Short mmCIF file of C-alpha atoms and ligand atoms in Angstrom, two decimals:
data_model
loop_
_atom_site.label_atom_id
_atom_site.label_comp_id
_atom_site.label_asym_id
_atom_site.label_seq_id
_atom_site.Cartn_x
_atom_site.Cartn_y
_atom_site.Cartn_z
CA UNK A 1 116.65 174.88 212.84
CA UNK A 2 114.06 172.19 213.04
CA UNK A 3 110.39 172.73 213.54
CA UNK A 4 109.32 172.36 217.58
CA UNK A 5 107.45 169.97 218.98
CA UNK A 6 103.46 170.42 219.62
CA UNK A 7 102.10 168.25 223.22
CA UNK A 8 100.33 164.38 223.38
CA UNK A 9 99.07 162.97 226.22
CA UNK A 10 101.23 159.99 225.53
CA UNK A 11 104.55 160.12 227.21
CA UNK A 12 107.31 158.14 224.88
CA UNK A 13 108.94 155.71 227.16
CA UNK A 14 113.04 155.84 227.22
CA UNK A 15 113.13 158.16 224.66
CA UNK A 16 116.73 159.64 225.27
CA UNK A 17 117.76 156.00 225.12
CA UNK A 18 115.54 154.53 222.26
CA UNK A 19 117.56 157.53 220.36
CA UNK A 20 120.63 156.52 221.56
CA UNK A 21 120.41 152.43 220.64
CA UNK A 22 118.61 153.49 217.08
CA UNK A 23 121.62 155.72 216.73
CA UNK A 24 119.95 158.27 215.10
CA UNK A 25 121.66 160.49 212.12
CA UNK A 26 121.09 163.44 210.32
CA UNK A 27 119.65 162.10 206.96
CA UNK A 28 118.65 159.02 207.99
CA UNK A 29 115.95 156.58 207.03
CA UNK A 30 113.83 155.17 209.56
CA UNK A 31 110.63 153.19 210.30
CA UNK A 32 108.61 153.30 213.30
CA UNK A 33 106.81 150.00 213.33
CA UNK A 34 103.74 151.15 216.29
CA UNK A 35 103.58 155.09 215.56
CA UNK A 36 101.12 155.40 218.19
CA UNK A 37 101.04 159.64 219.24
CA UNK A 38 104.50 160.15 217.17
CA UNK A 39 106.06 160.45 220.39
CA UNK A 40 109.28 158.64 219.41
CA UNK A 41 108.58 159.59 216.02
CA UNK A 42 109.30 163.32 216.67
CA UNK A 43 112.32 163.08 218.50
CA UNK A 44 113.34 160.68 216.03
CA UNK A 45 112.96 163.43 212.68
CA UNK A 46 114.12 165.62 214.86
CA UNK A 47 117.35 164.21 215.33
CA UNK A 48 117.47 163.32 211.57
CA UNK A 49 116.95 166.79 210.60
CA UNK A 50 118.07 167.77 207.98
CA UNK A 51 117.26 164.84 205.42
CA UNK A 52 115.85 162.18 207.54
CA UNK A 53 113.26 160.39 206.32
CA UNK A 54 110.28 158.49 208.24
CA UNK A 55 107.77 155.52 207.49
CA UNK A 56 105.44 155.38 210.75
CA UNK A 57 103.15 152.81 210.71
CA UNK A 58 100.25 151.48 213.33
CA UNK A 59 97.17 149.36 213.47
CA UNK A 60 95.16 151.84 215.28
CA UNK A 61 93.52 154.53 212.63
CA UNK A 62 92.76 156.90 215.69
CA UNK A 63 97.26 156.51 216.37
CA UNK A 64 97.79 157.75 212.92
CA UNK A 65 95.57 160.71 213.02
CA UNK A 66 97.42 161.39 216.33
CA UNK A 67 100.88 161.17 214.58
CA UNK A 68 99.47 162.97 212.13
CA UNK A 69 98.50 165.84 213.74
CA UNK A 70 101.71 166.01 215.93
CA UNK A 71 104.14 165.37 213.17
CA UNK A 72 102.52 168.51 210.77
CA UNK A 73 105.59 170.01 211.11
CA UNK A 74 107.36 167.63 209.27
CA UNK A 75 104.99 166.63 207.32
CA UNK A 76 107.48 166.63 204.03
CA UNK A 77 109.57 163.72 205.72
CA UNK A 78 106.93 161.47 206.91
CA UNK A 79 104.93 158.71 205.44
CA UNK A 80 101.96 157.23 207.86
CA UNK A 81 100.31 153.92 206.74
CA UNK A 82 97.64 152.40 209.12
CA UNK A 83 98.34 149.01 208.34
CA UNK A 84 100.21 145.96 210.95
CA UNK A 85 103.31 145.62 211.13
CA UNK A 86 103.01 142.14 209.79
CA UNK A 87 102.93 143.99 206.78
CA UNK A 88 105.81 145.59 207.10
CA UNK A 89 107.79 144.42 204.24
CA UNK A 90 105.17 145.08 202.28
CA UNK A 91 104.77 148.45 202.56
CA UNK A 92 108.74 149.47 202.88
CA UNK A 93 108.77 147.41 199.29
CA UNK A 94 105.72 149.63 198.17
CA UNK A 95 106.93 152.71 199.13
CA UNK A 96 110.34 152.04 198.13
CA UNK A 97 111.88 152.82 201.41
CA UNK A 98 114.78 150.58 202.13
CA UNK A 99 117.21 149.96 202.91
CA UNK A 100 117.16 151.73 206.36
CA UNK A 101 119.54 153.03 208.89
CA UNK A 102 116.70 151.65 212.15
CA UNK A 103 113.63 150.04 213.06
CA UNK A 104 111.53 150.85 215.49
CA UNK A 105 109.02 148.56 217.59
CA UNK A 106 107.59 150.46 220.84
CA UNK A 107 105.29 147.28 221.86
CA UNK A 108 101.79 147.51 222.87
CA UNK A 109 99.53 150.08 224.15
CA UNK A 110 99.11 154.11 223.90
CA UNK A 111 97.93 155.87 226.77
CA UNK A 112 95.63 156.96 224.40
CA UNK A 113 94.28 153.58 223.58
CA UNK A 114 94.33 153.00 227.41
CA UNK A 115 92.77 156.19 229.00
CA UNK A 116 89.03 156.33 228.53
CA UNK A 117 89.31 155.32 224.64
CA UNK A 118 86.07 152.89 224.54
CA UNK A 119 87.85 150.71 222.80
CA UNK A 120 87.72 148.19 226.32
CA UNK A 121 91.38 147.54 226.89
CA UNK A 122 91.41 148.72 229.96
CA UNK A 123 89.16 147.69 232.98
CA UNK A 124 89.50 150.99 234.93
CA UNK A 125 86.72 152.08 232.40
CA UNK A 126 83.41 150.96 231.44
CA UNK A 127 83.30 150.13 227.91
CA UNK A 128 82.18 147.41 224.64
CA UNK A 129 84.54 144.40 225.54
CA UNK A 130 86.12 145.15 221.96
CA UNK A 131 90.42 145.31 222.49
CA UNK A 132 91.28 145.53 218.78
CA UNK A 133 94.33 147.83 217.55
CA UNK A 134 92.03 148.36 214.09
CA UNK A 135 88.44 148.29 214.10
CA UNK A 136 87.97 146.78 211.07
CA UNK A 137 89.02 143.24 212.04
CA UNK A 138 86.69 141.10 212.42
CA UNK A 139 87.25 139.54 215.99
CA UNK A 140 86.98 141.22 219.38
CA UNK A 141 87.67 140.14 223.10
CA UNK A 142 83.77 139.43 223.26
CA UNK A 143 83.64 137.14 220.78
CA UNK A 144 86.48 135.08 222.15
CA UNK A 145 85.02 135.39 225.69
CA UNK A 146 81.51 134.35 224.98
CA UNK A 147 82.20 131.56 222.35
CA UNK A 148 85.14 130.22 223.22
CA UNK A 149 84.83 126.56 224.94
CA UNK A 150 85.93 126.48 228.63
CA UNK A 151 89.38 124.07 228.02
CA UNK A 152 90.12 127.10 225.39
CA UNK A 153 89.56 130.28 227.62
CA UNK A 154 91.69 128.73 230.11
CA UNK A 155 94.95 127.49 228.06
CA UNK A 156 94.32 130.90 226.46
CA UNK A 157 94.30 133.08 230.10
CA UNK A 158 97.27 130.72 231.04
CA UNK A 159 99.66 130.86 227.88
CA UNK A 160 98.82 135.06 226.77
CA UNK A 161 98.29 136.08 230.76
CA UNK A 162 100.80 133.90 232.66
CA UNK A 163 97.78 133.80 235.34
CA UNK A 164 98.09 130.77 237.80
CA UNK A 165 94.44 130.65 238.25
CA UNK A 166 93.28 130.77 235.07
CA UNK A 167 90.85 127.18 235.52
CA UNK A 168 88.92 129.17 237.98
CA UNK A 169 88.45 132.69 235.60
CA UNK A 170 87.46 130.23 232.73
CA UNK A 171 84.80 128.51 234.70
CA UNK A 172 83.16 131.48 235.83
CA UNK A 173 83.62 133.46 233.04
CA UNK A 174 81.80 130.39 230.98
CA UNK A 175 79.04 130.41 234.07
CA UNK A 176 78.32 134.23 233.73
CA UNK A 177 78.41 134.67 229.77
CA UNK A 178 77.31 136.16 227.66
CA UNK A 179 79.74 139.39 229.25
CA UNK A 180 79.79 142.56 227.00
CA UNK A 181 81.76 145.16 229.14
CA UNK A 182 84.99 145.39 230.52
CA UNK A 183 83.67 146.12 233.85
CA UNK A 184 81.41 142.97 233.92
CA UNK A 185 84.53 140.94 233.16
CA UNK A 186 86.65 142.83 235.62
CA UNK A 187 84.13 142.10 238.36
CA UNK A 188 83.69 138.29 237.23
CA UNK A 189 87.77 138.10 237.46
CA UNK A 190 87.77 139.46 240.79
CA UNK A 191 85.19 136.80 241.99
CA UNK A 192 87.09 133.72 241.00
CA UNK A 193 90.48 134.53 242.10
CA UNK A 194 89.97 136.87 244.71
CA UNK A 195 90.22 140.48 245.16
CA UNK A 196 93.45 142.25 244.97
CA UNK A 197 95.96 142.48 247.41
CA UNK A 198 99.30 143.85 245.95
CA UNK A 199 99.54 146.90 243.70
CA UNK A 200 98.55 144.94 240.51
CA UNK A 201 94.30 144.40 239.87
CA UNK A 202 93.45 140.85 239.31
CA UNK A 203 92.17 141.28 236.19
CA UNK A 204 95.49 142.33 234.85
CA UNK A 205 96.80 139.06 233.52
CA UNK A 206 93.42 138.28 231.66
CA UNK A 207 93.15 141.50 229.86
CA UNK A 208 96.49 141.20 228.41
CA UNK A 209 95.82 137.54 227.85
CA UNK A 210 92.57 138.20 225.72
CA UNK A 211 94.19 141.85 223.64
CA UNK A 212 97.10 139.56 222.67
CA UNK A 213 94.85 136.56 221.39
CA UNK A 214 92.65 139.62 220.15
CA UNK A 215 95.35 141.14 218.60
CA UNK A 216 97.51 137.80 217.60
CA UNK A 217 100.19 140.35 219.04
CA UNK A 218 103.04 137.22 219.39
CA UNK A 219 102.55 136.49 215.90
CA UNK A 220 102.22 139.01 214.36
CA UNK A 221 105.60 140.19 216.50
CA UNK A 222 107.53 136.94 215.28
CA UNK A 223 107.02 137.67 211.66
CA UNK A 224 107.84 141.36 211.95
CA UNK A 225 111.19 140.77 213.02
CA UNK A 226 111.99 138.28 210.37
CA UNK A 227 111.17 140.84 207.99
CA UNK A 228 112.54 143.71 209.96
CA UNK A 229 116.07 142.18 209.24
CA UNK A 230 116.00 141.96 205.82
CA UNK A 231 114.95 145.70 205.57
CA UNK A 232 117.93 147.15 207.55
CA UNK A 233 120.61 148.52 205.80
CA UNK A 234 124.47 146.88 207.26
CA UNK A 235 125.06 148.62 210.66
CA UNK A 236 120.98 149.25 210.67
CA UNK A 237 119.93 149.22 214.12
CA UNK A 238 117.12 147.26 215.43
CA UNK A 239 115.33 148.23 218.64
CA UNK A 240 112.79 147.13 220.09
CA UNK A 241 110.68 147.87 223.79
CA UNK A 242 108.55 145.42 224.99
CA UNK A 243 106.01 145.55 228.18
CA UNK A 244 105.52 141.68 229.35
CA UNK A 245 107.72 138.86 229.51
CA UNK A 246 106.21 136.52 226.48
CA UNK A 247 107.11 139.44 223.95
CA UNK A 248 110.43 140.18 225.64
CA UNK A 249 111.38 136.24 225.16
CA UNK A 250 110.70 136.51 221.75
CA UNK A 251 112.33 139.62 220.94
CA UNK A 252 115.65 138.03 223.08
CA UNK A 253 115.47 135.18 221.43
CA UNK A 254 115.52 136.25 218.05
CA UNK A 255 118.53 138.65 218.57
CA UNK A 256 120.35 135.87 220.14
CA UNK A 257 119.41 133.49 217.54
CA UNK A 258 120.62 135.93 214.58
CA UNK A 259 123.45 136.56 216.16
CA UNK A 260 124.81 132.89 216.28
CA UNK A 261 126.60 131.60 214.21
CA UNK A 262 125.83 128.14 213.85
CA UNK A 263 122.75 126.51 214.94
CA UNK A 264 122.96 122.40 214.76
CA UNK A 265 121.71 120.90 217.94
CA UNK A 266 124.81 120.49 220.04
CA UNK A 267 125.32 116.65 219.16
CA UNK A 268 126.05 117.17 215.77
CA UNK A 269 129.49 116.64 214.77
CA UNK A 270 129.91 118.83 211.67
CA UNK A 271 127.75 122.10 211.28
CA UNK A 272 125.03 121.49 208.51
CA UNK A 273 122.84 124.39 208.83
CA UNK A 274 125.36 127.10 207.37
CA UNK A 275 124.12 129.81 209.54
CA UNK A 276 125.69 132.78 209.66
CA UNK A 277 125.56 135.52 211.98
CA UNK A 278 123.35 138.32 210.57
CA UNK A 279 122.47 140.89 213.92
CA UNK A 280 125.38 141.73 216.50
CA UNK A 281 123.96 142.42 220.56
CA UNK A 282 125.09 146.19 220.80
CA UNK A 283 123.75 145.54 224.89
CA UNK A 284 124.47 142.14 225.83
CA UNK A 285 121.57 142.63 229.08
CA UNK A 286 117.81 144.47 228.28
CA UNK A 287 117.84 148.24 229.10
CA UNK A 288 115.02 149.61 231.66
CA UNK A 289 114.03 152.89 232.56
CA UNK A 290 115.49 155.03 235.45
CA UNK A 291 114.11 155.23 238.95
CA UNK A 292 112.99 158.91 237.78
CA UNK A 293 111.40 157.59 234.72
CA UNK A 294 109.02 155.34 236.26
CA UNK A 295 108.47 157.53 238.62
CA UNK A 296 107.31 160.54 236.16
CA UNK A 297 105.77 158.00 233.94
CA UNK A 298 104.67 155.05 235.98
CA UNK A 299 103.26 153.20 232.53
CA UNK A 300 107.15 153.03 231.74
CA UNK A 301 107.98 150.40 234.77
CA UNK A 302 107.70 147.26 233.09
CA UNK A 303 109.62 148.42 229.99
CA UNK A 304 112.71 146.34 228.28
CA UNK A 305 114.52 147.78 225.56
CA UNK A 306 116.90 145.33 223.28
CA UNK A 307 118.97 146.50 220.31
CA UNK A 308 121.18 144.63 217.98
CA UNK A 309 122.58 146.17 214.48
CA UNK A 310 122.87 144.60 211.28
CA UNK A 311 126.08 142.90 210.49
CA UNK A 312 128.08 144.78 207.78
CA UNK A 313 129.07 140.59 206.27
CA UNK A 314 132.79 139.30 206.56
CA UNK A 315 134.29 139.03 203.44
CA UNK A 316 134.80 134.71 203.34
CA UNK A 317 130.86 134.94 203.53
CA UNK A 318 129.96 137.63 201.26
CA UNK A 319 127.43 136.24 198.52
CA UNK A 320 127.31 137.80 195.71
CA UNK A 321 123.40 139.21 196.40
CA UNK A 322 124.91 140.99 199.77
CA UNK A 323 127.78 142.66 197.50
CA UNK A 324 125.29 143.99 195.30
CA UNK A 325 123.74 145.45 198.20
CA UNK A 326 126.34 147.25 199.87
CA UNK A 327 127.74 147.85 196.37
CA UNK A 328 124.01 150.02 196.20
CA UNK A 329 124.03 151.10 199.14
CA UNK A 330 127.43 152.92 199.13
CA UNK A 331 126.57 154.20 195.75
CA UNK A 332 123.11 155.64 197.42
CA UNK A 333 125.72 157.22 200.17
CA UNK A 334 123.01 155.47 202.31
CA UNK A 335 125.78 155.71 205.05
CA UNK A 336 127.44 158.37 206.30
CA UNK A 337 129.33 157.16 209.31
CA UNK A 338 133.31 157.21 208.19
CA UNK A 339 133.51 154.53 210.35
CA UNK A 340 131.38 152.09 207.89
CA UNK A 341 131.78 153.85 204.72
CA UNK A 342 135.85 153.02 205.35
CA UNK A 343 134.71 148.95 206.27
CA UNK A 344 132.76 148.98 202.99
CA UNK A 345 135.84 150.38 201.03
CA UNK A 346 137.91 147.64 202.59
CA UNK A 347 135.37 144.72 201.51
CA UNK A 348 135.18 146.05 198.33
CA UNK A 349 139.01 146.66 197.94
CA UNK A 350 139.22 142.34 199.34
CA UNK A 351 136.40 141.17 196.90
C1 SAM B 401 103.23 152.03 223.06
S1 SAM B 401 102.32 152.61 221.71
C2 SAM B 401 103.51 153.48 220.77
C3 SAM B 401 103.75 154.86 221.25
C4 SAM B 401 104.71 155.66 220.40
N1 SAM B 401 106.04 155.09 220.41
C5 SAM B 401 104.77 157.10 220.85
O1 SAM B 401 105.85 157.56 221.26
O2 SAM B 401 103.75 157.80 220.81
C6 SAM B 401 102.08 151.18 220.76
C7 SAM B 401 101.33 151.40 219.46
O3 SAM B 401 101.55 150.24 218.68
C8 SAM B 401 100.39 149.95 217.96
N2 SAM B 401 100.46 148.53 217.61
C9 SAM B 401 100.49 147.47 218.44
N3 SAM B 401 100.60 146.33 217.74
C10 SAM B 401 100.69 146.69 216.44
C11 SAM B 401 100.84 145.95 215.23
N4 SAM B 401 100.92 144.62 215.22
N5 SAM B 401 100.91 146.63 214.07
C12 SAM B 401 100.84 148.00 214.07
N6 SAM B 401 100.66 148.74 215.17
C13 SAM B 401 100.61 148.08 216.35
C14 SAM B 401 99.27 150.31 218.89
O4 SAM B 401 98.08 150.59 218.17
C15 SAM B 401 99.83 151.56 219.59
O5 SAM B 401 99.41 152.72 218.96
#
């Protein structure tokens, strides 16, 4: 039996199906990318149980004491680093913990970052305008609202919010600095574009716009997933959730991209970049939450889930670097699904 499960206040979003697309297995090896409570985290060990390993990393110090406390039980099969993910090859190298069977990236915010944490990323509560994952980097939303030149805090509002009036928030906001608390933004928001009148508070758009410039969130994302790939093991799954449209583009993109083959601009006669496909689309479309789900967790409505796996290499384009690999990796019994171990006993039987 596996330990049970203590309570968070975070609710993990898809969870049956983020299980389901990492295709978790009993002695597994997995990293969760944004830890956050451990909510996928548990359900992920326990699934892996007996043998299944778990790096969890996050930004947020407060999100690994969190995991911490609600992964105790398997405390023997966990590894939590408060670090970025940008450093996530990094620390997989460091703690020797690849190759691995699926990656993890749950995008974004905790409900514990969002509810009442002082940490101003949310404008339903009076706080420092501050909006970074780790507290020890050196730039917050303030400093970017009170220094940045007008031209700036617009093309930022309009490229990280998607907000259609963002000349008029930059304007004001420039008029009315220096602004130190979310609510004083909030309130400066709703006077230059008017207050709300659907479901979604106008200050929405320029709250995510100034965590993800905060945060360098698209960035930091891009890189991650470059290195994400290299860490997965073949037939690794790769799964990510995303909350906006500018991270789901990116995530789509780069699955789509990987999973070409070539890449020369259509007009070129003869392929010269030599890429190969390295990620197969195991969903062709994004997965979203059920009607129930987003109804029981409302924070779950704007979710997208994409997952691609890690192509096992066909044998005209095995090099001899990814033959040393899977040679390892069979000889680790990293895999245990017949399905692959038979594929990797056919490559080897061709090379
Ligand atoms: C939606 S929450 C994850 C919730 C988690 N899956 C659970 O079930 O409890 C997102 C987490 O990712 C973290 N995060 C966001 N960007 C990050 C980054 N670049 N590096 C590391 N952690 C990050 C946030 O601090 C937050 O704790």
């Amino acid at each position: 039996m596996s330990p049970s499960k203590p309570r968070s206040n975070h609710v993990p979003v898809m969870l049956g199906e983020t299980m389901e697309a990492l295709a978790v297995q009993p002695g597994g090896r997995y990293v969760d990318c944004t830890v956050g409570g451990g909510g996928h985290a548990l359900e992920i060990l326990e699934r892996s149980f007996p043998g299944g390993q778990l790096l969890g990393m996050d930004a947020d110090p407060e999100a690994i004491k969190a995991a911490q406390k609600k992964l105790e039980a398997h405390r023997d099969s966990v590894l939590l680093v408060n670090d970025n993910f940008v450093n996530l090859q990094v620390n997989c190298i460091k703690y020797d913990f690849f190759p691995v069977h699926g990656i993890l990236f749950d995008l974004g915010l905790s409900s514990m970052q969002l509810n009442g944490s002082g940490r101003g990323f949310s404008f339903q509560h009076d706080a420092p305008l501050d909006m970074r994952f780790n507290p020890g980097q050196e730039v917050t939303a303030a400093d970017i609202v009170n220094t940045s030149p007008e031209a700036e805090l617009a093309r930022l509002i309009r490229t990280y919010g998607e907000e259609r009036r963002h000349r008029q928030i930059a304007r004001l906001v420039v008029r009315e600095r220096p602004i130190t608390s979310t609510l004083h933004l909030a309130r400066i928001v709703e006077k230059a574009v008017g207050r709300r009148t659907g479901k979604i508070h106008p200050a929405t758009q320029t709250f995510q716009a100034l965590r993800i410039a905060v945060n360098l969130e698209l960035e930091n994302l891009e890189l991650a997933l470059k290195q994400a790939i290299e860490l997965l093991g073949f037939e690794g799954r790769l799964v990510v959730i995303s909350y906006h449209s500018l991270e789901d583009r990116i995530v789509k993109r780069f699955m789509q991209q990987e999973a070409r083959g070539c890449i020369c601009p259509p007009a070129t006669p003869v392929c010269v970049c030599g890429h190969k496909p390295r990620l197969k689309l195991i969903r062709r479309h994004v997965i979203m939450p059920s009607g129930d789900e987003v109804r029981a967790n409302p924070r779950s409505r704007s979710a997208k889930l994409r997952v691609a796996e890690r192509l096992l290499p066909q044998e005209d384009c095995l090099a001899s670097e990814e033959l040393e690999i899977l040679w390892a990796e069979t000889k680790a019994r990293a895999w245990r699904r017949p399905a692959l171990l038979r594929k990797l006993q056919m490559v080897f039987a061709m090379a």
